[in-house]
Coordinates of C-alpha atoms in Angstrom, one line a residue:
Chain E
X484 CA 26.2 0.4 -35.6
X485 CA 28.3 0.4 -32.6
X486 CA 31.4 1.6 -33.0
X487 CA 34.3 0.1 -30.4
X488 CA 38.0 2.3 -30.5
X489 CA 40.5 0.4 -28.9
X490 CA 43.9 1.9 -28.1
X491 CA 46.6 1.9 -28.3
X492 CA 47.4 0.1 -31.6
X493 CA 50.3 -2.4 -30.4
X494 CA 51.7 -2.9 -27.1
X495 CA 55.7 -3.7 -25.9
X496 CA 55.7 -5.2 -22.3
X497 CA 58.6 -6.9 -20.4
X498 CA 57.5 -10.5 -18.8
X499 CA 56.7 -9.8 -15.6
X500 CA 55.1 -6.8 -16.2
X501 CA 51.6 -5.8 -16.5
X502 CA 50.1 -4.1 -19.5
X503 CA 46.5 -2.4 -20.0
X504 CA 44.2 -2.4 -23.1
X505 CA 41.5 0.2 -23.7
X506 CA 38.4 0.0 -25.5
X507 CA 35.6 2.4 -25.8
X508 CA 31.9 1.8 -27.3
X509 CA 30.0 4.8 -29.2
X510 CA 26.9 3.5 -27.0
X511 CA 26.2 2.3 -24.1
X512 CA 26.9 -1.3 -23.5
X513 CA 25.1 -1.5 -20.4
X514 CA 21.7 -3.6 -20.6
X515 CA 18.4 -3.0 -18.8
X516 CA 19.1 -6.4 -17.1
X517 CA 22.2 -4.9 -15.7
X518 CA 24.7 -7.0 -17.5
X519 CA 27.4 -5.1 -19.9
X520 CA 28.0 -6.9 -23.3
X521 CA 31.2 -6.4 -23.5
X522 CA 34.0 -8.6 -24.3
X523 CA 37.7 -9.4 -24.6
X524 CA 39.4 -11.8 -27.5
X525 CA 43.0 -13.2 -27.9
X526 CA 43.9 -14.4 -31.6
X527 CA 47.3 -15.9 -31.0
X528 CA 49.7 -15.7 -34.2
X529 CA 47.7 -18.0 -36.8
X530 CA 45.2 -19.1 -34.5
X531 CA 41.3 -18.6 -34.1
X532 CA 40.5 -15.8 -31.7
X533 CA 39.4 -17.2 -28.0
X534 CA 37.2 -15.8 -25.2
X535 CA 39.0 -14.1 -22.3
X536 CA 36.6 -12.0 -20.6
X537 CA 33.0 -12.0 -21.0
X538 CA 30.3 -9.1 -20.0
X539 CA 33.2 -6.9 -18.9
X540 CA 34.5 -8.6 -16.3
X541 CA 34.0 -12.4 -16.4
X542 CA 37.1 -14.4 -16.5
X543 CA 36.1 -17.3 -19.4
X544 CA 36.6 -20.7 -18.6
X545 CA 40.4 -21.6 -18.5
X546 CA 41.6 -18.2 -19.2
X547 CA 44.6 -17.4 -16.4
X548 CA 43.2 -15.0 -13.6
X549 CA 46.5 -12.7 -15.1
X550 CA 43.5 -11.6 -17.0
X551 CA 40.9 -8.6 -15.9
X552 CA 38.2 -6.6 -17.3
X553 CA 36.5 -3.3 -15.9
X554 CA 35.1 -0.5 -16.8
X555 CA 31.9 1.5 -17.1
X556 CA 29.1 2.0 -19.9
X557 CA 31.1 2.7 -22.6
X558 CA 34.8 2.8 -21.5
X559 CA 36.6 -0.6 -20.4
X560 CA 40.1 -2.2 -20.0
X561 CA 41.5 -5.6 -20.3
X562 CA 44.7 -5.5 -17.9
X563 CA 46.6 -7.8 -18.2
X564 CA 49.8 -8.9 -15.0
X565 CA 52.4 -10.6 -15.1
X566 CA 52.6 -11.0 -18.6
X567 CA 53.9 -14.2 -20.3
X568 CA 55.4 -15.0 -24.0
X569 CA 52.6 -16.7 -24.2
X570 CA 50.2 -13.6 -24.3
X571 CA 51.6 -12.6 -27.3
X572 CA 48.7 -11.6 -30.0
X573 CA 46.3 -9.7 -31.0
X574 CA 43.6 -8.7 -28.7
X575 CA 40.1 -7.2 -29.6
X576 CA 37.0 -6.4 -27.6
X577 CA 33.4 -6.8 -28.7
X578 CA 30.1 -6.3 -28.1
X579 CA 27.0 -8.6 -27.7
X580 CA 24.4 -6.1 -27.2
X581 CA 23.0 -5.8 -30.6
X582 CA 23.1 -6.5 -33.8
X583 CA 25.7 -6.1 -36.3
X584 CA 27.6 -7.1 -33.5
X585 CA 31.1 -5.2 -33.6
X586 CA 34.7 -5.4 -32.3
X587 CA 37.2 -3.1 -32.1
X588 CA 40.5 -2.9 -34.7
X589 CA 42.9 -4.8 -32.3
X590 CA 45.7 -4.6 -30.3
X591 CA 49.1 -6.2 -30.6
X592 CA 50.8 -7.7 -27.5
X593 CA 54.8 -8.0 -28.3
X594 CA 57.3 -8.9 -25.9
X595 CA 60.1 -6.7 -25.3
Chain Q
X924 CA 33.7 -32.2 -26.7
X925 CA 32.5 -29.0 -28.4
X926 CA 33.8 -28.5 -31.9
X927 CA 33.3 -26.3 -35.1
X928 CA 35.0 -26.8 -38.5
X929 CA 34.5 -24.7 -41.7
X930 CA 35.1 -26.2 -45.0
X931 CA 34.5 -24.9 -48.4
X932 CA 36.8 -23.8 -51.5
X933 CA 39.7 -22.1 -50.8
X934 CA 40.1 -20.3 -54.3
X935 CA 36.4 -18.5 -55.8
X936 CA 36.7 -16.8 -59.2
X937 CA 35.2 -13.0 -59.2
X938 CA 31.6 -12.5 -59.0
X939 CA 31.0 -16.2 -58.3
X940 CA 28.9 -18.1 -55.1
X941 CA 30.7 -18.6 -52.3
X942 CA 29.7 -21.6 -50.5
X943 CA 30.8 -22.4 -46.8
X944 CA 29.7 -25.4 -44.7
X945 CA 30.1 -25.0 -40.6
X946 CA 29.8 -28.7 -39.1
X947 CA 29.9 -28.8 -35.2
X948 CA 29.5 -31.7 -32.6
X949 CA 29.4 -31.7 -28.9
X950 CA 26.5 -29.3 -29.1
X951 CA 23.5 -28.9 -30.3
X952 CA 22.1 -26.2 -33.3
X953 CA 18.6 -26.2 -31.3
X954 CA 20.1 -25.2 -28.2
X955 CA 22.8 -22.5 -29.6
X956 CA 22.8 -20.0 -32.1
X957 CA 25.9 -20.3 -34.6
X958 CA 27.7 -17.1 -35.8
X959 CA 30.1 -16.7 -39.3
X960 CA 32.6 -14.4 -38.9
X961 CA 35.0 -13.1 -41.6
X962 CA 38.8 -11.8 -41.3
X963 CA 40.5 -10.1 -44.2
X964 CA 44.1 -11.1 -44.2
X965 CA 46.2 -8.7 -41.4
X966 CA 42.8 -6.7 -40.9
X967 CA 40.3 -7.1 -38.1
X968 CA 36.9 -8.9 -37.5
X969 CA 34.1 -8.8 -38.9
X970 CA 30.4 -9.9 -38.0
X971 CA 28.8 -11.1 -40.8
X972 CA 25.5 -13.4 -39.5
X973 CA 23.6 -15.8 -37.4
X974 CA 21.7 -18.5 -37.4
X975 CA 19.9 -18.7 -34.3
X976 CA 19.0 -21.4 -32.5
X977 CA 15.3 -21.3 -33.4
X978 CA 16.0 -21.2 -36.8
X979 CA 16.1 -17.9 -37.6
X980 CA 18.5 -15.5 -39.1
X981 CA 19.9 -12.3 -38.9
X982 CA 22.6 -10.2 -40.9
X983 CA 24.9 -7.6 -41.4
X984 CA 22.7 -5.1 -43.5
X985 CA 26.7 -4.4 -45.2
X986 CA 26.1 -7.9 -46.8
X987 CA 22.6 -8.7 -46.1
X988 CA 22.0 -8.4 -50.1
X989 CA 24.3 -11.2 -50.7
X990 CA 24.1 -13.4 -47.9
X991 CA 22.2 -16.5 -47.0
X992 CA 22.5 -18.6 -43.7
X993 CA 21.0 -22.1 -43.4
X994 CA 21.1 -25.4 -41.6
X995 CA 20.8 -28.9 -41.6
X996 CA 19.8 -29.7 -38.0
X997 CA 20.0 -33.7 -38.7
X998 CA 24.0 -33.2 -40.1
X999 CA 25.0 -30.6 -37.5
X1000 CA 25.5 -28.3 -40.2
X1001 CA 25.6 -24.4 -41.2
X1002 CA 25.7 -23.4 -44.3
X1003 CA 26.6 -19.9 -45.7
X1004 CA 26.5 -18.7 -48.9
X1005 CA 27.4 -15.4 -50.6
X1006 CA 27.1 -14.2 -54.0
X1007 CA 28.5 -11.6 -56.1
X1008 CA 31.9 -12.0 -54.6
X1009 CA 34.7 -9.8 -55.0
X1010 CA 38.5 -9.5 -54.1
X1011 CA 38.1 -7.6 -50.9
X1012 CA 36.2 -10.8 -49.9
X1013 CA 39.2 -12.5 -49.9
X1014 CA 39.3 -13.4 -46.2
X1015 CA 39.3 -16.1 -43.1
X1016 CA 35.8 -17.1 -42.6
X1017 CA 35.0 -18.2 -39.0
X1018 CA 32.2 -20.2 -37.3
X1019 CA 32.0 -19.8 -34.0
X1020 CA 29.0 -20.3 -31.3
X1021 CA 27.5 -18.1 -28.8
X1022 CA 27.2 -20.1 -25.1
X1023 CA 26.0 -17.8 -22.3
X1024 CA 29.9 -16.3 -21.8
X1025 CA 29.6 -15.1 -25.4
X1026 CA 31.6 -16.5 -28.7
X1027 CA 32.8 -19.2 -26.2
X1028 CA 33.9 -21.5 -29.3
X1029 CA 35.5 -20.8 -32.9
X1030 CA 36.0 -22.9 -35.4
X1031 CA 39.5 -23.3 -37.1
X1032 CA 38.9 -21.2 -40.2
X1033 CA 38.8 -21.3 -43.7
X1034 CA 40.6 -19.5 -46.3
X1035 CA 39.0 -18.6 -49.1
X1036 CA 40.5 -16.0 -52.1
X1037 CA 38.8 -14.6 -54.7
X1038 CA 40.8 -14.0 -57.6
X1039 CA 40.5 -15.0 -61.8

């Protein structure tokens, strides 16, 4: 299975400011077809999770362009400017390559 | 407009059948495959099937054992079913589809416990 490692665990960021989430797959996530399967999630306190970014750098459909995603094969961020009270939450990558698909333990955006 | 919503039992005693129904609108289950996804409470995600749009089906060997995933094309409905439960099934079960940017809609969630 592939493994994702996010970091760090939780996240304390002044409004205004930016703030960067890392996350790192045991494998490369880089298809043949040249598109990376990897993804970003929000889960909003007591809410479903919903897409941000999709293969790595993709903003989803009504997602703020505050929102970003790089990276490489297997090493990618989710940076995040100007952050809002609304960003609060937890975020998690994934990955669509193959099967079980996986995500990473999470990171919790708080504001300061 | 695109919608998923899980419904099932939210209490299931110990080594019982759980039994989860997934019905969607706005889309089609021919044209989309349709994921569950599972949540302990204050834990992470976790993948636990699909069915895809074809009909087929694939799983998380971790469950595989215990787990079914079917459908009823002509209700918009996905069904999943797992037996043998325990209480560290005790979780949020998702539905949620997979559109060409990836899970690009989830449904609400259901709750479900298992405990005597």
């Amino acid at each position: 299975d592939i493994v994702m490692t996010q970091a760090p665990l939780s996240v304390s960021v002044t409004p205004g400011e930016s703030a960067s989430i890392s996350c790192r797959s045991s494998k490369s996530l880089l298809h043949s077809n040249g598109i990376t399967y990897v993804y970003w999630y929000l889960q909003k306190p007591g809410k479903s999770p919903q897409l941000l970014i999709y293969r790595m750098s993709n903003l989803a459909s009504g997602v703020p362009d505050r929102f970003s995603g790089s990276g490489s094969e297997t090493d990618f961020t989710l940076k995040i400017s100007r952050v809002e009270a609304e960003d609060v939450g937890i975020y998690y990558c994934g990955q669509l390559l193959e099967n079980p698909l996986t995500f990473g333990s999470g990171t919790k955006l708080e504001i300061k | 407009q695109v919608q998923l919503k899980e419904s099932g039992p939210g209490l299931v005693q110990p080594s019982q059948t759980l039994s989860l129904t997934c019905t969607v609108s706005g889309f089609s289950l021919t044209s989309y495959h349709v994921h569950w996804v599972r949540q302990p409470p204050g834990k992470g995600l976790e993948w636990m099937g699909v069915m895809w749009s074809d009909g087929d089906t694939s799983y998380n060997s971790a469950l595989k054992s215990r787990l079914s995933i079917s459908r009823d094309t002509s209700k918009s409905q996905v069904f999943l079913k797992m037996s043998s439960l325990q209480t560290e099934d005790t979780a949020t079960y998702y539905c949620a589809r997979v559109g060409p940017p990836g899970f690009d809609y989830w449904g609400q969630g259901v709750m479900v416990t298992v405990s005597s």
